[in-house]
Amino acid sequence: MDDSHTVEFTAFIGTRRLASGPLDQVALAAKKAVDRGTRQPVLIYNDATGRSIDIDSRGSDAEILARLARPAPSSLPRGRGRPRLGVVAREVTLLPRHWQWLGSQPGGASVAIRKLVEAARRANQERDQLRQRQEAAFHFMSAMAGNEPNFEEASRALFANDRRRFSEHVGAWPADVRDHAAKLAFPDEPPRER
């Protein structure tokens, strides 16, 4: 699946937010800023991961969009499995008693493992989403605000899921960096007034 059409991206010129949205729109906005001769670095971040990405901004807008539209080559080698279903074979190491239990389940080990994984995903969905948001915000903060005052305290508040303390510690940061970090960490909460 190509995430570049469902995930939002955000571009910054230095510490000022340039654009947010689908990758194609953000990439073109970043290219225009570079073409205008900005002296500050232009960085694009994947909002789902908080990590910066590199794009090839050479050529015309159409050429850039064509490169972005091409799916990235799969890093996994094709091999056994049922490719139409997206099944990927990998090694799982279990104790003999685990294999014995799995083998006795209706449908065998593969069906039992898939059911266990789906049940765990449903049971831990909220906690997993919180962890992913925190990690994305931390990656972004480390890159854009690692040298800002109270970075470590803000990080602690982030991982404690304490919006009030987080807001206090990031208050002196550049506004766009502060607001974007808060958006990544606490997307369902409106920013607090100062």
PDB file of C-alpha atoms in Angstrom:
ATOM      1  CA  MET A   1       0.000   0.000   0.000  1.00  0.00           C
ATOM      2  CA  ASP A   2       1.266   3.491  -0.835  1.00  0.00           C
ATOM      3  CA  ASP A   3       0.939   5.695   2.239  1.00  0.00           C
ATOM      4  CA  SER A   4       1.832   8.899   0.397  1.00  0.00           C
ATOM      5  CA  HIS A   5      -1.831   9.410  -0.558  1.00  0.00           C
ATOM      6  CA  THR A   6      -3.393   8.780   2.861  1.00  0.00           C
ATOM      7  CA  VAL A   7      -0.767  10.201   5.223  1.00  0.00           C
ATOM      8  CA  GLU A   8      -0.323  13.918   5.696  1.00  0.00           C
ATOM      9  CA  PHE A   9       3.044  15.578   5.256  1.00  0.00           C
ATOM     10  CA  THR A  10       4.268  18.934   6.538  1.00  0.00           C
ATOM     11  CA  ALA A  11       7.036  21.092   5.092  1.00  0.00           C
ATOM     12  CA  PHE A  12       9.039  23.625   7.080  1.00  0.00           C
ATOM     13  CA  ILE A  13      11.321  26.437   5.984  1.00  0.00           C
ATOM     14  CA  GLY A  14      13.588  26.668   8.980  1.00  0.00           C
ATOM     15  CA  THR A  15      11.131  26.771  11.886  1.00  0.00           C
ATOM     16  CA  ARG A  16       8.218  28.190   9.869  1.00  0.00           C
ATOM     17  CA  ARG A  17       5.535  25.822   8.574  1.00  0.00           C
ATOM     18  CA  LEU A  18       5.251  26.079   4.811  1.00  0.00           C
ATOM     19  CA  ALA A  19       2.515  23.584   3.905  1.00  0.00           C
ATOM     20  CA  SER A  20       0.618  20.530   5.150  1.00  0.00           C
ATOM     21  CA  GLY A  21      -1.349  17.959   3.211  1.00  0.00           C
ATOM     22  CA  PRO A  22      -0.828  15.168   0.686  1.00  0.00           C
ATOM     23  CA  LEU A  23       2.768  14.584  -0.373  1.00  0.00           C
ATOM     24  CA  ASP A  24       2.307  15.840  -3.924  1.00  0.00           C
ATOM     25  CA  GLN A  25       1.018  19.235  -2.749  1.00  0.00           C
ATOM     26  CA  VAL A  26       3.638  19.593  -0.026  1.00  0.00           C
ATOM     27  CA  ALA A  27       6.467  18.574  -2.370  1.00  0.00           C
ATOM     28  CA  LEU A  28       5.439  21.196  -4.933  1.00  0.00           C
ATOM     29  CA  ALA A  29       5.201  23.879  -2.238  1.00  0.00           C
ATOM     30  CA  ALA A  30       8.693  22.932  -1.034  1.00  0.00           C
ATOM     31  CA  LYS A  31      10.038  23.078  -4.601  1.00  0.00           C
ATOM     32  CA  LYS A  32       8.546  26.537  -5.121  1.00  0.00           C
ATOM     33  CA  ALA A  33      10.201  27.755  -1.915  1.00  0.00           C
ATOM     34  CA  VAL A  34      13.567  26.402  -3.050  1.00  0.00           C
ATOM     35  CA  ASP A  35      13.078  27.912  -6.539  1.00  0.00           C
ATOM     36  CA  ARG A  36      12.360  31.307  -4.917  1.00  0.00           C
ATOM     37  CA  GLY A  37      15.825  31.078  -3.343  1.00  0.00           C
ATOM     38  CA  THR A  38      15.064  30.517   0.329  1.00  0.00           C
ATOM     39  CA  ARG A  39      18.288  30.429   2.325  1.00  0.00           C
ATOM     40  CA  GLN A  40      16.903  28.293   5.132  1.00  0.00           C
ATOM     41  CA  PRO A  41      16.612  24.516   4.845  1.00  0.00           C
ATOM     42  CA  VAL A  42      13.310  23.158   3.543  1.00  0.00           C
ATOM     43  CA  LEU A  43      12.372  19.920   5.292  1.00  0.00           C
ATOM     44  CA  ILE A  44       9.373  17.666   4.712  1.00  0.00           C
ATOM     45  CA  TYR A  45       8.060  15.484   7.535  1.00  0.00           C
ATOM     46  CA  ASN A  46       5.785  12.460   7.396  1.00  0.00           C
ATOM     47  CA  ASP A  47       3.157  13.280  10.039  1.00  0.00           C
ATOM     48  CA  ALA A  48       2.508   9.584  10.772  1.00  0.00           C
ATOM     49  CA  THR A  49       6.130   8.926  11.754  1.00  0.00           C
ATOM     50  CA  GLY A  50       7.495  12.386  12.544  1.00  0.00           C
ATOM     51  CA  ARG A  51      10.531  11.601  10.403  1.00  0.00           C
ATOM     52  CA  SER A  52      11.835  13.766   7.607  1.00  0.00           C
ATOM     53  CA  ILE A  53      11.732  12.422   4.089  1.00  0.00           C
ATOM     54  CA  ASP A  54      13.799  13.161   1.022  1.00  0.00           C
ATOM     55  CA  ILE A  55      12.243  13.886  -2.325  1.00  0.00           C
ATOM     56  CA  ASP A  56      13.855  14.418  -5.674  1.00  0.00           C
ATOM     57  CA  SER A  57      12.799  17.955  -6.565  1.00  0.00           C
ATOM     58  CA  ARG A  58      14.663  18.162  -9.852  1.00  0.00           C
ATOM     59  CA  GLY A  59      12.777  18.937 -13.016  1.00  0.00           C
ATOM     60  CA  SER A  60       9.319  20.247 -13.706  1.00  0.00           C
ATOM     61  CA  ASP A  61       6.285  19.915 -11.450  1.00  0.00           C
ATOM     62  CA  ALA A  62       4.981  17.150 -13.727  1.00  0.00           C
ATOM     63  CA  GLU A  63       8.251  15.218 -13.430  1.00  0.00           C
ATOM     64  CA  ILE A  64       8.217  15.486  -9.643  1.00  0.00           C
ATOM     65  CA  LEU A  65       4.601  14.325  -9.488  1.00  0.00           C
ATOM     66  CA  ALA A  66       5.387  11.401 -11.806  1.00  0.00           C
ATOM     67  CA  ARG A  67       8.240  10.271  -9.523  1.00  0.00           C
ATOM     68  CA  LEU A  68       6.012  10.560  -6.456  1.00  0.00           C
ATOM     69  CA  ALA A  69       3.254   8.542  -8.127  1.00  0.00           C
ATOM     70  CA  ARG A  70       5.549   5.558  -8.764  1.00  0.00           C
ATOM     71  CA  PRO A  71       5.283   3.018  -5.981  1.00  0.00           C
ATOM     72  CA  ALA A  72       8.491   2.371  -4.077  1.00  0.00           C
ATOM     73  CA  PRO A  73      10.052  -1.012  -4.792  1.00  0.00           C
ATOM     74  CA  SER A  74       9.241  -3.619  -2.180  1.00  0.00           C
ATOM     75  CA  SER A  75      12.079  -4.287   0.231  1.00  0.00           C
ATOM     76  CA  LEU A  76      10.849  -7.815   0.881  1.00  0.00           C
ATOM     77  CA  PRO A  77      11.902 -10.515  -1.553  1.00  0.00           C
ATOM     78  CA  ARG A  78       9.114 -12.425  -3.237  1.00  0.00           C
ATOM     79  CA  GLY A  79       9.060 -16.032  -2.194  1.00  0.00           C
ATOM     80  CA  ARG A  80       6.735 -18.640  -0.857  1.00  0.00           C
ATOM     81  CA  GLY A  81       3.293 -17.824   0.342  1.00  0.00           C
ATOM     82  CA  ARG A  82       0.088 -16.733  -1.246  1.00  0.00           C
ATOM     83  CA  PRO A  83       0.933 -13.443  -2.982  1.00  0.00           C
ATOM     84  CA  ARG A  84      -2.651 -12.617  -3.907  1.00  0.00           C
ATOM     85  CA  LEU A  85      -3.507 -12.499  -0.217  1.00  0.00           C
ATOM     86  CA  GLY A  86      -0.369 -10.609   0.752  1.00  0.00           C
ATOM     87  CA  VAL A  87       0.892 -13.500   2.884  1.00  0.00           C
ATOM     88  CA  VAL A  88       4.555 -13.207   3.805  1.00  0.00           C
ATOM     89  CA  ALA A  89       6.443 -16.141   5.292  1.00  0.00           C
ATOM     90  CA  ARG A  90       8.809 -15.297   8.149  1.00  0.00           C
ATOM     91  CA  GLU A  91      10.408 -17.253  10.921  1.00  0.00           C
ATOM     92  CA  VAL A  92       8.695 -17.587  14.284  1.00  0.00           C
ATOM     93  CA  THR A  93      10.542 -19.171  17.185  1.00  0.00           C
ATOM     94  CA  LEU A  94       8.385 -20.839  19.826  1.00  0.00           C
ATOM     95  CA  LEU A  95       8.794 -23.466  22.494  1.00  0.00           C
ATOM     96  CA  PRO A  96       7.652 -27.013  21.699  1.00  0.00           C
ATOM     97  CA  ARG A  97       4.579 -26.671  23.937  1.00  0.00           C
ATOM     98  CA  HIS A  98       3.537 -23.572  21.947  1.00  0.00           C
ATOM     99  CA  TRP A  99       3.850 -25.431  18.646  1.00  0.00           C
ATOM    100  CA  GLN A 100       1.903 -28.334  20.125  1.00  0.00           C
ATOM    101  CA  TRP A 101      -0.930 -26.047  21.224  1.00  0.00           C
ATOM    102  CA  LEU A 102      -0.957 -24.188  17.901  1.00  0.00           C
ATOM    103  CA  GLY A 103      -1.026 -27.453  15.970  1.00  0.00           C
ATOM    104  CA  SER A 104      -4.072 -28.638  17.891  1.00  0.00           C
ATOM    105  CA  GLN A 105      -6.125 -25.507  17.045  1.00  0.00           C
ATOM    106  CA  PRO A 106      -8.789 -25.587  14.329  1.00  0.00           C
ATOM    107  CA  GLY A 107      -7.156 -24.549  11.068  1.00  0.00           C
ATOM    108  CA  GLY A 108      -3.650 -25.195  12.364  1.00  0.00           C
ATOM    109  CA  ALA A 109      -0.860 -22.927  13.527  1.00  0.00           C
ATOM    110  CA  SER A 110      -1.200 -20.196  10.885  1.00  0.00           C
ATOM    111  CA  VAL A 111      -4.903 -19.648  11.482  1.00  0.00           C
ATOM    112  CA  ALA A 112      -4.451 -19.672  15.266  1.00  0.00           C
ATOM    113  CA  ILE A 113      -1.590 -17.147  15.085  1.00  0.00           C
ATOM    114  CA  ARG A 114      -3.556 -14.831  12.786  1.00  0.00           C
ATOM    115  CA  LYS A 115      -6.520 -14.948  15.187  1.00  0.00           C
ATOM    116  CA  LEU A 116      -4.265 -14.226  18.176  1.00  0.00           C
ATOM    117  CA  VAL A 117      -2.624 -11.296  16.390  1.00  0.00           C
ATOM    118  CA  GLU A 118      -5.979  -9.800  15.359  1.00  0.00           C
ATOM    119  CA  ALA A 119      -7.338 -10.148  18.904  1.00  0.00           C
ATOM    120  CA  ALA A 120      -4.225  -8.467  20.320  1.00  0.00           C
ATOM    121  CA  ARG A 121      -4.452  -5.657  17.744  1.00  0.00           C
ATOM    122  CA  ARG A 122      -8.080  -4.972  18.703  1.00  0.00           C
ATOM    123  CA  ALA A 123      -7.367  -5.147  22.440  1.00  0.00           C
ATOM    124  CA  ASN A 124      -4.341  -2.831  22.246  1.00  0.00           C
ATOM    125  CA  GLN A 125      -5.467  -0.469  19.493  1.00  0.00           C
ATOM    126  CA  GLU A 126      -5.795   2.628  21.679  1.00  0.00           C
ATOM    127  CA  ARG A 127      -2.479   2.057  23.436  1.00  0.00           C
ATOM    128  CA  ASP A 128      -0.719   1.358  20.116  1.00  0.00           C
ATOM    129  CA  GLN A 129      -2.109   4.552  18.572  1.00  0.00           C
ATOM    130  CA  LEU A 130      -0.979   6.587  21.599  1.00  0.00           C
ATOM    131  CA  ARG A 131       2.535   5.084  21.367  1.00  0.00           C
ATOM    132  CA  GLN A 132       2.703   5.799  17.611  1.00  0.00           C
ATOM    133  CA  ARG A 133       1.605   9.419  18.143  1.00  0.00           C
ATOM    134  CA  GLN A 134       4.154   9.894  20.922  1.00  0.00           C
ATOM    135  CA  GLU A 135       6.956   8.401  18.819  1.00  0.00           C
ATOM    136  CA  ALA A 136       6.044  10.565  15.814  1.00  0.00           C
ATOM    137  CA  ALA A 137       5.956  13.715  17.945  1.00  0.00           C
ATOM    138  CA  PHE A 138       9.271  12.794  19.580  1.00  0.00           C
ATOM    139  CA  HIS A 139      11.012  12.201  16.229  1.00  0.00           C
ATOM    140  CA  PHE A 140       9.744  15.535  14.947  1.00  0.00           C
ATOM    141  CA  MET A 141      10.667  17.338  18.173  1.00  0.00           C
ATOM    142  CA  SER A 142      14.155  15.822  18.210  1.00  0.00           C
ATOM    143  CA  ALA A 143      14.837  17.069  14.689  1.00  0.00           C
ATOM    144  CA  MET A 144      13.235  20.500  14.939  1.00  0.00           C
ATOM    145  CA  ALA A 145      13.481  21.393  18.622  1.00  0.00           C
ATOM    146  CA  GLY A 146      16.260  19.263  20.088  1.00  0.00           C
ATOM    147  CA  ASN A 147      18.195  22.406  21.030  1.00  0.00           C
ATOM    148  CA  GLU A 148      15.195  24.375  22.261  1.00  0.00           C
ATOM    149  CA  PRO A 149      14.776  25.175  25.970  1.00  0.00           C
ATOM    150  CA  ASN A 150      12.967  22.527  28.040  1.00  0.00           C
ATOM    151  CA  PHE A 151      13.243  19.892  25.308  1.00  0.00           C
ATOM    152  CA  GLU A 152      13.859  17.072  27.788  1.00  0.00           C
ATOM    153  CA  GLU A 153      11.054  18.180  30.099  1.00  0.00           C
ATOM    154  CA  ALA A 154       8.694  18.451  27.124  1.00  0.00           C
ATOM    155  CA  SER A 155       9.707  14.931  26.070  1.00  0.00           C
ATOM    156  CA  ARG A 156       8.944  13.585  29.527  1.00  0.00           C
ATOM    157  CA  ALA A 157       5.538  15.290  29.486  1.00  0.00           C
ATOM    158  CA  LEU A 158       4.902  13.870  26.011  1.00  0.00           C
ATOM    159  CA  PHE A 159       5.545  10.287  27.116  1.00  0.00           C
ATOM    160  CA  ALA A 160       3.536  10.864  30.304  1.00  0.00           C
ATOM    161  CA  ASN A 161       0.676  11.978  28.021  1.00  0.00           C
ATOM    162  CA  ASP A 162       0.402  15.214  30.025  1.00  0.00           C
ATOM    163  CA  ARG A 163      -0.848  17.916  27.629  1.00  0.00           C
ATOM    164  CA  ARG A 164      -0.769  20.674  30.262  1.00  0.00           C
ATOM    165  CA  ARG A 165       2.889  20.125  31.211  1.00  0.00           C
ATOM    166  CA  PHE A 166       3.823  19.602  27.563  1.00  0.00           C
ATOM    167  CA  SER A 167       2.262  22.965  26.641  1.00  0.00           C
ATOM    168  CA  GLU A 168       4.122  24.690  29.482  1.00  0.00           C
ATOM    169  CA  HIS A 169       7.500  23.316  28.400  1.00  0.00           C
ATOM    170  CA  VAL A 170       7.131  24.072  24.679  1.00  0.00           C
ATOM    171  CA  GLY A 171       5.763  27.581  25.213  1.00  0.00           C
ATOM    172  CA  ALA A 172       9.036  29.328  24.294  1.00  0.00           C
ATOM    173  CA  TRP A 173       9.614  27.297  21.117  1.00  0.00           C
ATOM    174  CA  PRO A 174       9.002  28.754  17.655  1.00  0.00           C
ATOM    175  CA  ALA A 175       5.220  28.842  17.233  1.00  0.00           C
ATOM    176  CA  ASP A 176       4.933  26.594  14.169  1.00  0.00           C
ATOM    177  CA  VAL A 177       7.273  23.953  15.632  1.00  0.00           C
ATOM    178  CA  ARG A 178       5.448  24.043  18.972  1.00  0.00           C
ATOM    179  CA  ASP A 179       2.016  23.810  17.342  1.00  0.00           C
ATOM    180  CA  HIS A 180       3.002  20.985  14.991  1.00  0.00           C
ATOM    181  CA  ALA A 181       4.560  18.948  17.804  1.00  0.00           C
ATOM    182  CA  ALA A 182       1.352  19.381  19.814  1.00  0.00           C
ATOM    183  CA  LYS A 183      -0.764  18.398  16.788  1.00  0.00           C
ATOM    184  CA  LEU A 184       1.236  15.190  16.348  1.00  0.00           C
ATOM    185  CA  ALA A 185       1.153  14.325  20.055  1.00  0.00           C
ATOM    186  CA  PHE A 186      -2.398  15.352  20.901  1.00  0.00           C
ATOM    187  CA  PRO A 187      -4.389  15.374  17.634  1.00  0.00           C
ATOM    188  CA  ASP A 188      -7.814  15.135  19.247  1.00  0.00           C
ATOM    189  CA  GLU A 189      -7.316  18.008  21.658  1.00  0.00           C
ATOM    190  CA  PRO A 190      -7.566  21.675  20.694  1.00  0.00           C
ATOM    191  CA  PRO A 191      -4.495  23.748  21.606  1.00  0.00           C
ATOM    192  CA  ARG A 192      -4.790  25.450  24.976  1.00  0.00           C
ATOM    193  CA  GLU A 193      -4.959  29.222  25.127  1.00  0.00           C
ATOM    194  CA  ARG A 194      -2.025  31.007  26.698  1.00  0.00           C
TER     195      ARG A 194
END
